[in-house]
PDB file of C-alpha atoms and ligand atoms in Angstrom:
ATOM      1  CA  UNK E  22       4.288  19.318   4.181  1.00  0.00           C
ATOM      2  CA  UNK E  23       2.703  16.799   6.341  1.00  0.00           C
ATOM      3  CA  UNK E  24       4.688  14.468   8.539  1.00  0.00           C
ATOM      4  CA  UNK E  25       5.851  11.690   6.368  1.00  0.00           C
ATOM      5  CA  UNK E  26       6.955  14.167   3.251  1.00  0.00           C
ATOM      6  CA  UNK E  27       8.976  16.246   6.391  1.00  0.00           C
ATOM      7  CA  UNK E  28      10.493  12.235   7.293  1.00  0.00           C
ATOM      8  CA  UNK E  29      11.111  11.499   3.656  1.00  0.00           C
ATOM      9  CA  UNK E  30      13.335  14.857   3.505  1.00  0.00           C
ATOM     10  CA  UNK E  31      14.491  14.328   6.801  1.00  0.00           C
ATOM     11  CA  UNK E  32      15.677  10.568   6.481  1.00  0.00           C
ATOM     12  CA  UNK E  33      14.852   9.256   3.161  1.00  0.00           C
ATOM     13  CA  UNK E  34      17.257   9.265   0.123  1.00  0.00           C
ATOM     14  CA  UNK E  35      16.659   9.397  -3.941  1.00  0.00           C
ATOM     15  CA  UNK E  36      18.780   6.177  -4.859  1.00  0.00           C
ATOM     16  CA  UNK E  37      18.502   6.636  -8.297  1.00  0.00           C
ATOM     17  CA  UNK E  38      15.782   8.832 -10.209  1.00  0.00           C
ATOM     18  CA  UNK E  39      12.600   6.723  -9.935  1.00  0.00           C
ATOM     19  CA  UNK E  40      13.946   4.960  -6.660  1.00  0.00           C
ATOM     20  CA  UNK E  41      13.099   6.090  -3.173  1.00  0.00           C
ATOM     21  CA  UNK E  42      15.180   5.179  -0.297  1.00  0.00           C
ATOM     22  CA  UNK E  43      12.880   4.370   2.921  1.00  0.00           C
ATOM     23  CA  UNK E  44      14.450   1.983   4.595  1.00  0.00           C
ATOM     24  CA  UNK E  45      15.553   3.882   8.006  1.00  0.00           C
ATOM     25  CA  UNK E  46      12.188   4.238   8.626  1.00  0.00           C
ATOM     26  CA  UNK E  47       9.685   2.568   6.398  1.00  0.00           C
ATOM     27  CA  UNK E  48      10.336  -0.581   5.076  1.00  0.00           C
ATOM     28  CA  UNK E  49      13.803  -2.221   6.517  1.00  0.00           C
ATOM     29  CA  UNK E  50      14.211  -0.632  10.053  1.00  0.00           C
ATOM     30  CA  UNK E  51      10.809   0.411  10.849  1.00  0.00           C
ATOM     31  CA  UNK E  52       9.752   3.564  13.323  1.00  0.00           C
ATOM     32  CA  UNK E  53       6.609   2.298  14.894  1.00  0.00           C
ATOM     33  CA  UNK E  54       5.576   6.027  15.881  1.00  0.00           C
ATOM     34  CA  UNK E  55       5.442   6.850  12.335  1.00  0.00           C
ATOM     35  CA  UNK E  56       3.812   4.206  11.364  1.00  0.00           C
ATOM     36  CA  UNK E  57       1.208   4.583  14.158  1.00  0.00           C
ATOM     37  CA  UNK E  58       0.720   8.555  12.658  1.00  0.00           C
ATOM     38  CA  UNK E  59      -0.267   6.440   9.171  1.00  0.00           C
ATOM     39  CA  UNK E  60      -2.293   4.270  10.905  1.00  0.00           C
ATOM     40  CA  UNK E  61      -4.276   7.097  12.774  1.00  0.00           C
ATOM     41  CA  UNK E  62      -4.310   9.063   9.414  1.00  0.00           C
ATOM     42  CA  UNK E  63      -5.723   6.476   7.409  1.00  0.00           C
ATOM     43  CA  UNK E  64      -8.167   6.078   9.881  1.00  0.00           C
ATOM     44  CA  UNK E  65      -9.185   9.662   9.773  1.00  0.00           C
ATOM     45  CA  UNK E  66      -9.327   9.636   5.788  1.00  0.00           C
ATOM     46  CA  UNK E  67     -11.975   6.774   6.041  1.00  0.00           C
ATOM     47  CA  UNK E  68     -13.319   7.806   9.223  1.00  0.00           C
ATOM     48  CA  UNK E  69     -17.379   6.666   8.642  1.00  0.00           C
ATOM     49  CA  UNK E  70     -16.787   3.722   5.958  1.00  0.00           C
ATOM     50  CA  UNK E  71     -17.942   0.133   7.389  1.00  0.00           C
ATOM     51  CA  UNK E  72     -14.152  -1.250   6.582  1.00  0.00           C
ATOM     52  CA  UNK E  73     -14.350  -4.897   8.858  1.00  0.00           C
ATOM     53  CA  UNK E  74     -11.042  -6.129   7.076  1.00  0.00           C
ATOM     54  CA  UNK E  75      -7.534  -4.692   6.168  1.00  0.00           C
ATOM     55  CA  UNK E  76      -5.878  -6.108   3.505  1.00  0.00           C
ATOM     56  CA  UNK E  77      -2.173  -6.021   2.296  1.00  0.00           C
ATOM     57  CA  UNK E  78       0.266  -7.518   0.248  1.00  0.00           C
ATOM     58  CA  UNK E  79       3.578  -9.302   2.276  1.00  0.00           C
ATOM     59  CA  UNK E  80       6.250  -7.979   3.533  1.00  0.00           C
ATOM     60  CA  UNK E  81       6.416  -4.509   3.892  1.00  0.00           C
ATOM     61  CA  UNK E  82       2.780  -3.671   3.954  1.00  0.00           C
ATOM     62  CA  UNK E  83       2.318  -6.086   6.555  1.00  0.00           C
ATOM     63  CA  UNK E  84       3.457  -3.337   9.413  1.00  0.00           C
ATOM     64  CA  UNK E  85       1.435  -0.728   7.999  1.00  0.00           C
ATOM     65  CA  UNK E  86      -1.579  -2.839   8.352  1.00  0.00           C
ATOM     66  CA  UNK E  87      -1.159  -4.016  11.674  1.00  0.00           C
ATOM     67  CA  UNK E  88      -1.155  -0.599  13.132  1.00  0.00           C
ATOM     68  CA  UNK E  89      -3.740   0.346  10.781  1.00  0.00           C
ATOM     69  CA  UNK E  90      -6.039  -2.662  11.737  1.00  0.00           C
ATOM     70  CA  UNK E  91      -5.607  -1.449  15.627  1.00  0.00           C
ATOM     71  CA  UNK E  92      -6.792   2.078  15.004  1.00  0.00           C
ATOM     72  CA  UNK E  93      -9.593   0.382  12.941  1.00  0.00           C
ATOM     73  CA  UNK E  94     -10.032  -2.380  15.434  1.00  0.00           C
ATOM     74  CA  UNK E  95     -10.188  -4.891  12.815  1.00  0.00           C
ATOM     75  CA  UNK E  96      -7.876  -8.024  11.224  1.00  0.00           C
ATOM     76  CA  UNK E  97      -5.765  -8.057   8.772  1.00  0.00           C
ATOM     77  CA  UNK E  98      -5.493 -10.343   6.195  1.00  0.00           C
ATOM     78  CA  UNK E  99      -2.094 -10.128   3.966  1.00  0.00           C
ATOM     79  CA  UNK E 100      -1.670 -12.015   0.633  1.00  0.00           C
ATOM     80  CA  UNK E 101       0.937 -14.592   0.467  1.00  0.00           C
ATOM     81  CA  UNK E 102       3.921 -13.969  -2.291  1.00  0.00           C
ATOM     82  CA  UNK E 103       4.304 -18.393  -1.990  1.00  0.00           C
ATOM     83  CA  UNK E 104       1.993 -21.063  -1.357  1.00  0.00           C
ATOM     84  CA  UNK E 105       2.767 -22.518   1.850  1.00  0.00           C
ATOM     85  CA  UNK E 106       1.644 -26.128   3.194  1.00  0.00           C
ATOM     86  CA  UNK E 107      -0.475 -24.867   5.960  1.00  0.00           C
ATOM     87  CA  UNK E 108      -2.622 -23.093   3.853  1.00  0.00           C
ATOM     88  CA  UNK E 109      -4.608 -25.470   2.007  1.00  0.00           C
ATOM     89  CA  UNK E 110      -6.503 -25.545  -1.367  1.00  0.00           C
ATOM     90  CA  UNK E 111      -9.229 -22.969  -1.134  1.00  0.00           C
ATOM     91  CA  UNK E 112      -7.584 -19.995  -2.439  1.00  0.00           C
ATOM     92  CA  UNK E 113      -8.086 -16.841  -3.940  1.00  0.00           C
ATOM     93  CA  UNK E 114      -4.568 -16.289  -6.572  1.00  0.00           C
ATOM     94  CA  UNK E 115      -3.882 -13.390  -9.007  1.00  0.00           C
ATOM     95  CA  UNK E 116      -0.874 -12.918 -11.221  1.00  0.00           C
ATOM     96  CA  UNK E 117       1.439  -9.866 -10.045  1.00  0.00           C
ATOM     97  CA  UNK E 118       4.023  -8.843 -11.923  1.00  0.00           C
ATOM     98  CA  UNK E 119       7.308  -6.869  -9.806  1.00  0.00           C
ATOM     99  CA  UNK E 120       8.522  -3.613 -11.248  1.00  0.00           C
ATOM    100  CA  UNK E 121      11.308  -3.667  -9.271  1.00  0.00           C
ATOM    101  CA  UNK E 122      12.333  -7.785  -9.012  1.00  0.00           C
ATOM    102  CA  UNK E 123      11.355  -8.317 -12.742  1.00  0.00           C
ATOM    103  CA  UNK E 124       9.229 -11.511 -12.565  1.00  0.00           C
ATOM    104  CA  UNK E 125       5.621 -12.949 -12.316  1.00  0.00           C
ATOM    105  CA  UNK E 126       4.307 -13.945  -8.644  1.00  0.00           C
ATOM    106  CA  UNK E 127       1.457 -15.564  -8.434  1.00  0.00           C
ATOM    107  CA  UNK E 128      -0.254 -13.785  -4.822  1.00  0.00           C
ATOM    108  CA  UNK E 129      -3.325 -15.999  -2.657  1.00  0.00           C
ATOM    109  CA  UNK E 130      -5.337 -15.217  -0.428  1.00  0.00           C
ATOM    110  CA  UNK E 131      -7.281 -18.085   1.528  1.00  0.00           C
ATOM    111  CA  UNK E 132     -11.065 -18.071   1.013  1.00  0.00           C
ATOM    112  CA  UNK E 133     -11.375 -18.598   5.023  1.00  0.00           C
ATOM    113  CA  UNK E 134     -10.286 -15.383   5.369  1.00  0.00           C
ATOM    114  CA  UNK E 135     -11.985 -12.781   2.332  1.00  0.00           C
ATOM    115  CA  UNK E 136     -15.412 -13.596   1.610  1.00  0.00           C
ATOM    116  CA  UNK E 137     -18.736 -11.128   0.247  1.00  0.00           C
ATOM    117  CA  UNK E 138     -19.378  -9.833   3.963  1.00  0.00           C
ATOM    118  CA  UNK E 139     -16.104  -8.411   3.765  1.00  0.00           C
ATOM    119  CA  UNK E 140     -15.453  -4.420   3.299  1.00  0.00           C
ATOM    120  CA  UNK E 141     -11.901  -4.206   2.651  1.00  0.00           C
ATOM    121  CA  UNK E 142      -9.278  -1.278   2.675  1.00  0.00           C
ATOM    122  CA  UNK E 143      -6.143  -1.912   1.138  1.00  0.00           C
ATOM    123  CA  UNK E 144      -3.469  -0.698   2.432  1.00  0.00           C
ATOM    124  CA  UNK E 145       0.407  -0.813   0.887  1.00  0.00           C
ATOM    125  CA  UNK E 146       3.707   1.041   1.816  1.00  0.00           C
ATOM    126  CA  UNK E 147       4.263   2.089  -1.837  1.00  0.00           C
ATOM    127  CA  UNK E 148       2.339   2.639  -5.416  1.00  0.00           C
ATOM    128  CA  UNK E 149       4.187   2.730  -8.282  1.00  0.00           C
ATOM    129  CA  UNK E 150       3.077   0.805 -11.017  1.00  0.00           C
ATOM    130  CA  UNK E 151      -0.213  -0.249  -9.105  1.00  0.00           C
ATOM    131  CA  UNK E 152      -0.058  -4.128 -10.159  1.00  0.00           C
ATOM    132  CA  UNK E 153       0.180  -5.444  -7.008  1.00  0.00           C
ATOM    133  CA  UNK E 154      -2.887  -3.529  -6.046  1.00  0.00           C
ATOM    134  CA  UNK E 155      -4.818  -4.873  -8.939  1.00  0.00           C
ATOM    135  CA  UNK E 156      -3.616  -7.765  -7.674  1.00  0.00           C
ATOM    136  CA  UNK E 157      -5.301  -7.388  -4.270  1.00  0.00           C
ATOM    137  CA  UNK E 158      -8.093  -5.740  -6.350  1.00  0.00           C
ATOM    138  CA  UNK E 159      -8.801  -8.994  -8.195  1.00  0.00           C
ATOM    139  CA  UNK E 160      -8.850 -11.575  -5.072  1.00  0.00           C
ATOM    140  CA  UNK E 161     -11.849  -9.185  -3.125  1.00  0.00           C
ATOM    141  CA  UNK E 162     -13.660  -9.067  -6.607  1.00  0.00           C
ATOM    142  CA  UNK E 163     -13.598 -12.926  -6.809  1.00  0.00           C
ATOM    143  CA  UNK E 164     -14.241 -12.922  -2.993  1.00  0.00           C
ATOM    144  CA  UNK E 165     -16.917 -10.905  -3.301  1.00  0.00           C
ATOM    145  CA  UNK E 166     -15.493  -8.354  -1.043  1.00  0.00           C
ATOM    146  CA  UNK E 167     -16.328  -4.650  -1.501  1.00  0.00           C
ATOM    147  CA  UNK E 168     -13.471  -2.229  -1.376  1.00  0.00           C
ATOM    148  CA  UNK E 169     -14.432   0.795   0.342  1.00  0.00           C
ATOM    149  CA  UNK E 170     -10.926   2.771  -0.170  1.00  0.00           C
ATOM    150  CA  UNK E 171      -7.362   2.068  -0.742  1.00  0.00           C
ATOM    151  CA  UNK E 172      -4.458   3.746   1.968  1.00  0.00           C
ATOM    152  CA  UNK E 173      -0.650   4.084   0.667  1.00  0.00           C
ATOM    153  CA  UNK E 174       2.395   5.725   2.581  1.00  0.00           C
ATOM    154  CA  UNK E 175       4.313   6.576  -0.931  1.00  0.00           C
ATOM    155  CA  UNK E 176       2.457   6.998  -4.021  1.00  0.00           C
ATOM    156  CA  UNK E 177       5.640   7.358  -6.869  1.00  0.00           C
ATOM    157  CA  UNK E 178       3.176  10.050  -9.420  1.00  0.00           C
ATOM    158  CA  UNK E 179       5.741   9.763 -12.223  1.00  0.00           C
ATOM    159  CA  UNK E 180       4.955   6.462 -12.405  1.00  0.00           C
ATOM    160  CA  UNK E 181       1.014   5.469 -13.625  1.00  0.00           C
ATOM    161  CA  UNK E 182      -0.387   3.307 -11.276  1.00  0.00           C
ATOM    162  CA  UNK E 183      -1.968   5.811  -9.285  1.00  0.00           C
ATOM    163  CA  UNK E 184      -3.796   7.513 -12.335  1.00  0.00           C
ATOM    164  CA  UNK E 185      -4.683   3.568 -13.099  1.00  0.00           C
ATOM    165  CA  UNK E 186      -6.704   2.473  -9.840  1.00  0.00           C
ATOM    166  CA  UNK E 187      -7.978   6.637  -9.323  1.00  0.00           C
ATOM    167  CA  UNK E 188      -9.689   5.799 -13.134  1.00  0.00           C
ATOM    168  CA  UNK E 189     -11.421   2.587 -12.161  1.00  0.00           C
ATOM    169  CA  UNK E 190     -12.950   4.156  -9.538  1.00  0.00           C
ATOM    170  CA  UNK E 191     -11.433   3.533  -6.412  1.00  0.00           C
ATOM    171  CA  UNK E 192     -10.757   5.797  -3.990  1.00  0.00           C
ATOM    172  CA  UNK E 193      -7.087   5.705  -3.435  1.00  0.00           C
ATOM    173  CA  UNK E 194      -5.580   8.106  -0.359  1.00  0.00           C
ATOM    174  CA  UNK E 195      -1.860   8.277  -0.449  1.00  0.00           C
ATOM    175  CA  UNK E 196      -0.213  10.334   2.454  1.00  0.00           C
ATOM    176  CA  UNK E 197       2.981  11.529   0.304  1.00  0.00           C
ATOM    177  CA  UNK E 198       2.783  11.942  -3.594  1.00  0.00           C
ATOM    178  CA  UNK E 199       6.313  12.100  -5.469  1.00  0.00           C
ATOM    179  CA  UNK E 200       5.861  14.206  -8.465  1.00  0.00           C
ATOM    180  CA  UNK E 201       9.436  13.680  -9.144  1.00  0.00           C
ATOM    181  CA  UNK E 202      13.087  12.756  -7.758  1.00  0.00           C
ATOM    182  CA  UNK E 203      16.423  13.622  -8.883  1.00  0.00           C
ATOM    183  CA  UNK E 204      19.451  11.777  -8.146  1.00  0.00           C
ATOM    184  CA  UNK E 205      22.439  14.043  -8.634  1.00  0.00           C
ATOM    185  CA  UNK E 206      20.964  16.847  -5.868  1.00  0.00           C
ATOM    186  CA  UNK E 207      18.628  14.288  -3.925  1.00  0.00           C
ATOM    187  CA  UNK E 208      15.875  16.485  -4.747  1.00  0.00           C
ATOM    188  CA  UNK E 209      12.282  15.277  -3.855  1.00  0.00           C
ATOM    189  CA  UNK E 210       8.951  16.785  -5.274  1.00  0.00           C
ATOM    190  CA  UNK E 211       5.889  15.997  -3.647  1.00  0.00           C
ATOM    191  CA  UNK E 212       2.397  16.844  -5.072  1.00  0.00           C
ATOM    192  CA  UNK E 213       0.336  19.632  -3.206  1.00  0.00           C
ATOM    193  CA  UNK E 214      -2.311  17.842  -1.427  1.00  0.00           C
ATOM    194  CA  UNK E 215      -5.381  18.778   0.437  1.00  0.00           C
ATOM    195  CA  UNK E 216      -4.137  18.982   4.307  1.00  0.00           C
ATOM    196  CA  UNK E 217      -6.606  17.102   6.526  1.00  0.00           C
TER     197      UNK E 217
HETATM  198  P1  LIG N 310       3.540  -1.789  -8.187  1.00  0.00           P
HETATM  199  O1  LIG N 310       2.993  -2.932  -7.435  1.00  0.00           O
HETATM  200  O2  LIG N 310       2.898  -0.464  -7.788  1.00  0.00           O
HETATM  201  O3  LIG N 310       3.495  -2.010  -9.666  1.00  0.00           O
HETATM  202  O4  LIG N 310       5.022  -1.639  -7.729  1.00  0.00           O
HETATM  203  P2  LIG N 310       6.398  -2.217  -8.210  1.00  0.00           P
HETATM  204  O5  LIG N 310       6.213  -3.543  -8.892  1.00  0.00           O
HETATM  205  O6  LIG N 310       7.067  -1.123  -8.924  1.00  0.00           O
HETATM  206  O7  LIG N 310       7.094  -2.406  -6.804  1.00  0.00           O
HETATM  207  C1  LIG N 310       7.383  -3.631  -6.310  1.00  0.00           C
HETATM  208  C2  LIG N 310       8.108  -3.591  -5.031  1.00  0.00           C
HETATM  209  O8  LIG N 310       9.059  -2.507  -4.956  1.00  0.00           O
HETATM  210  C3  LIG N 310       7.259  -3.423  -3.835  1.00  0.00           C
HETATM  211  O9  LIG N 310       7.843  -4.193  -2.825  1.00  0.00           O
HETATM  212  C4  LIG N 310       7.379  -1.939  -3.490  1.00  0.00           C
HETATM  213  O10 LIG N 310       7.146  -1.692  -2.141  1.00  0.00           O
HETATM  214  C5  LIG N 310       8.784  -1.647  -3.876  1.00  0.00           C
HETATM  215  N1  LIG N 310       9.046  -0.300  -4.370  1.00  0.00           N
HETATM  216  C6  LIG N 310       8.519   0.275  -5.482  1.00  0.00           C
HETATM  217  N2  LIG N 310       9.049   1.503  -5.652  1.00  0.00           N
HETATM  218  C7  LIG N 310       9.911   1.692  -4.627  1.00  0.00           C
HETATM  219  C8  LIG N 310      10.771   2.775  -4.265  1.00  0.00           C
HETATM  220  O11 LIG N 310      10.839   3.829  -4.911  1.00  0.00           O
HETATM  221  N3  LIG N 310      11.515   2.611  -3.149  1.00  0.00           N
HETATM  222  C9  LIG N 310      11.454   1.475  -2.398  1.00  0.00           C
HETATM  223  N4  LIG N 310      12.204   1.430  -1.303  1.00  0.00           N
HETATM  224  N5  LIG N 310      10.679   0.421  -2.720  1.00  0.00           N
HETATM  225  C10 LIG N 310       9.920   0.550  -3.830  1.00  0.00           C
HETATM  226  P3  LIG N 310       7.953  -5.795  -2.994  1.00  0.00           P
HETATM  227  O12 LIG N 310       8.902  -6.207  -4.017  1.00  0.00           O
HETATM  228  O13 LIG N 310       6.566  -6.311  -3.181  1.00  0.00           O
HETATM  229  O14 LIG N 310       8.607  -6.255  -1.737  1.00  0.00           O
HETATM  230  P4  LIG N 310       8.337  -6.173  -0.225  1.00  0.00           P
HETATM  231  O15 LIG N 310       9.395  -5.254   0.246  1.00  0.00           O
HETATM  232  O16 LIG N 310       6.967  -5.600   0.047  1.00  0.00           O
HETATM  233  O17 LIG N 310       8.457  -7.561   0.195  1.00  0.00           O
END
């Protein structure tokens, strides 16, 4: 097991069977340490790759980024879930619909900020469905942007969205696959993984 599988079974709970509890440490209260381990890993997994750009989707990727970004030395760039007045007009949008909160957002991305000199790895704190990564997909392809890898914390493997974005050909490194979850003993699977 590699650290964050050993912190899922150390702190992290199975709320239900396709729901993963995180939030002592991943995506509520937040460990910095760990996330600095999936920062450094990330940056090890795409060690050589000209990535200039992080990108994420708000509000719980936005940590991982940031302590991704530093171990890359690069900015981040996170999409926004609303359209606020600061942002102006010239923006990248894509339709993403939630799993989990059962509705349509539109995401956007400001064209200041994503443009064809960009090389972009996405980073998330889960992948379960994958839509909000072919949401942050779409806004680099209109930008222009190449996407030289894609880093998650939790991939959910039950579910098909990492079998989705693996199958159009990106590269898509998630630290802790859940091949399955049960409820009743609190049981969590993970998927045998190369060790780097
Ligand atoms: P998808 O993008 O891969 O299709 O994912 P999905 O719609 O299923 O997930 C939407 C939201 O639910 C995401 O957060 C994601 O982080 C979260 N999520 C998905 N599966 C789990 C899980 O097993 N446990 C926990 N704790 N969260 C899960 P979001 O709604 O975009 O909100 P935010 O927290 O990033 O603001």
């Amino acid at each position: 097991m590699n650290f964050l599988e050993e912190r899922i079974i150390k702190d992290g709970g199975v709320k239900s069977n396709t729901i993963l509890k995180v939030d002592s440490f991943l995506n509520h209260q937040i460990d910095t340490d760990l996330l600095n381990e999936i920062g450094k890993e990330f940056k090890k997994r795409f060690d050589g790759k000209p990535i200039n750009k992080i990108l994420t989707i708000e509000a719980s990727g936005i940590g991982i980024a940031c302590i991704t970004a530093l171990h890359f030395g690069v900015p981040v760039v996170f999409a926004k879930k609303s359209k606020t007045s600061n942002i102006g007009n010239d923006l990248y949008t894509a339709e993403v619909e939630s799993f989990t909160h059962n509705e349509v957002r539109t995401i956007i991305v400001s064209k200041d900020y994503l443009t064809e000199n960009d090389h972009v790895l996405i980073v998330d704190d889960f992948l379960a469905n994958g839509r909000a990564l072919k949401g942050l997909i779409s806004v680099c392809r209109q930008a222009n942007a190449t996407v030289e890898g894609i880093g998650i914390a939790v991939e959910k493997g039950f579910q098909n969205g990492g079998r989705i974005i693996r199958e159009l050909g990106y590269r898509v490194e998630s630290l802790a696959i859940v091949d399955s979850m049960n409820a009743e003993t609190g049981a969590v699977v993970f998927r045998d993984q190369e060790i780097y």
